[in-house]
Amino acid sequence: MEPIEINDPVQIQNMLKAIVLTGKGFTTDCLLADVFEAGMSYPDYFKAMGEDPTAYYEGKAPAWESYHLRQGKKVFMVYGMGQRGRRVQFTETP
């Protein structure tokens, strides 16, 4: 997958609805739901890169391996870890 960077909140939400992560570690049926659960209701920055054969975008694999989302001081990141499994991190800077 080609790296992608988006700054439009509506387009970001539409992208997140179509991302499904399977495999080892952090998985989800819809990445948007996990972003909302983390307290990000309107992310305004999205970056995705790498390639993961266990990730799906619009029902097709592979999708991106790593994701970085921001909303103000909140940051939500998903890292692909190969055989060790995927992990997720959420931070909020003061």
Coordinates of C-alpha atoms in Angstrom, one line a residue:
M1 CA 0.0 0.0 0.0
E2 CA 1.2 3.5 -0.7
P3 CA 1.5 5.8 2.3
I4 CA -1.4 8.1 2.8
E5 CA -1.9 11.3 4.8
I6 CA -5.3 13.0 5.2
N7 CA -6.3 16.2 7.0
D8 CA -10.1 16.2 6.3
P9 CA -12.0 14.8 9.4
V10 CA -15.0 13.6 7.2
Q11 CA -12.7 11.7 4.8
I12 CA -10.7 10.3 7.8
Q13 CA -13.9 8.9 9.4
N14 CA -14.9 7.3 6.0
M15 CA -11.4 5.7 5.7
L16 CA -11.5 4.3 9.3
K17 CA -14.9 2.7 8.7
A18 CA -13.4 0.6 6.0
I19 CA -10.3 -0.7 7.9
V20 CA -10.4 -4.1 9.5
L21 CA -7.4 -5.5 11.4
T22 CA -7.0 -9.2 11.9
G23 CA -4.0 -11.4 12.9
K24 CA -2.0 -11.3 16.1
G25 CA -2.2 -8.6 18.8
F26 CA -4.6 -5.7 18.4
T27 CA -7.5 -6.6 16.1
T28 CA -10.7 -4.8 15.2
D29 CA -13.8 -5.1 13.0
C30 CA -13.8 -1.4 12.4
L31 CA -11.0 0.9 13.3
L32 CA -13.4 3.9 13.6
A33 CA -15.1 2.3 16.7
D34 CA -11.8 2.0 18.5
V35 CA -10.8 5.6 17.7
F36 CA -14.2 6.7 19.1
E37 CA -13.7 4.5 22.2
A38 CA -10.4 6.3 22.8
G39 CA -12.2 9.6 23.0
M40 CA -11.5 10.9 19.6
S41 CA -14.8 12.1 18.1
Y42 CA -13.4 14.1 15.2
P43 CA -9.8 13.2 14.3
D44 CA -8.2 15.8 12.1
Y45 CA -5.0 14.1 11.0
F46 CA -4.5 10.6 9.6
K47 CA -1.4 8.9 8.3
A48 CA -1.0 5.3 7.3
M49 CA 2.0 3.5 5.9
G50 CA 3.5 0.0 5.4
E51 CA 1.8 -3.1 4.3
D52 CA 0.1 -5.8 6.4
P53 CA -1.4 -8.9 4.7
T54 CA -3.7 -9.4 7.8
A55 CA -5.2 -5.9 7.5
Y56 CA -8.1 -5.1 5.1
Y57 CA -9.3 -1.9 3.5
E58 CA -12.8 -2.0 1.9
G59 CA -12.6 -5.8 2.2
K60 CA -9.3 -6.2 0.3
A61 CA -6.0 -7.2 1.7
P62 CA -3.3 -6.0 2.2
A63 CA -3.9 -2.7 3.9
W64 CA -1.5 -0.5 5.8
E65 CA 0.6 -1.7 8.6
S66 CA 0.8 1.4 10.8
Y67 CA -1.7 4.2 11.6
H68 CA -1.3 7.5 13.3
L69 CA -4.3 9.7 14.2
R70 CA -4.5 13.0 16.0
Q71 CA -7.2 15.2 17.4
G72 CA -5.8 18.2 19.2
K73 CA -3.6 16.8 21.9
K74 CA -4.9 13.3 21.6
V75 CA -2.9 10.8 19.6
F76 CA -4.0 7.2 18.6
M77 CA -1.4 4.9 17.0
V78 CA -1.5 1.4 15.7
Y79 CA 1.8 -0.3 15.0
G80 CA 2.3 -3.5 13.0
M81 CA 4.7 -5.8 14.7
G82 CA 5.1 -8.6 12.2
Q83 CA 5.2 -12.0 13.9
R84 CA 5.0 -10.5 17.4
G85 CA 1.6 -9.0 16.7
R86 CA 0.1 -5.6 16.3
R87 CA -0.1 -3.1 19.2
V88 CA -2.1 0.1 19.9
Q89 CA -1.1 3.2 21.9
F90 CA -3.2 6.2 23.0
T91 CA -1.7 9.3 24.5
E92 CA -3.0 12.7 25.5
T93 CA -0.4 15.4 26.0
P94 CA -1.0 18.1 28.6

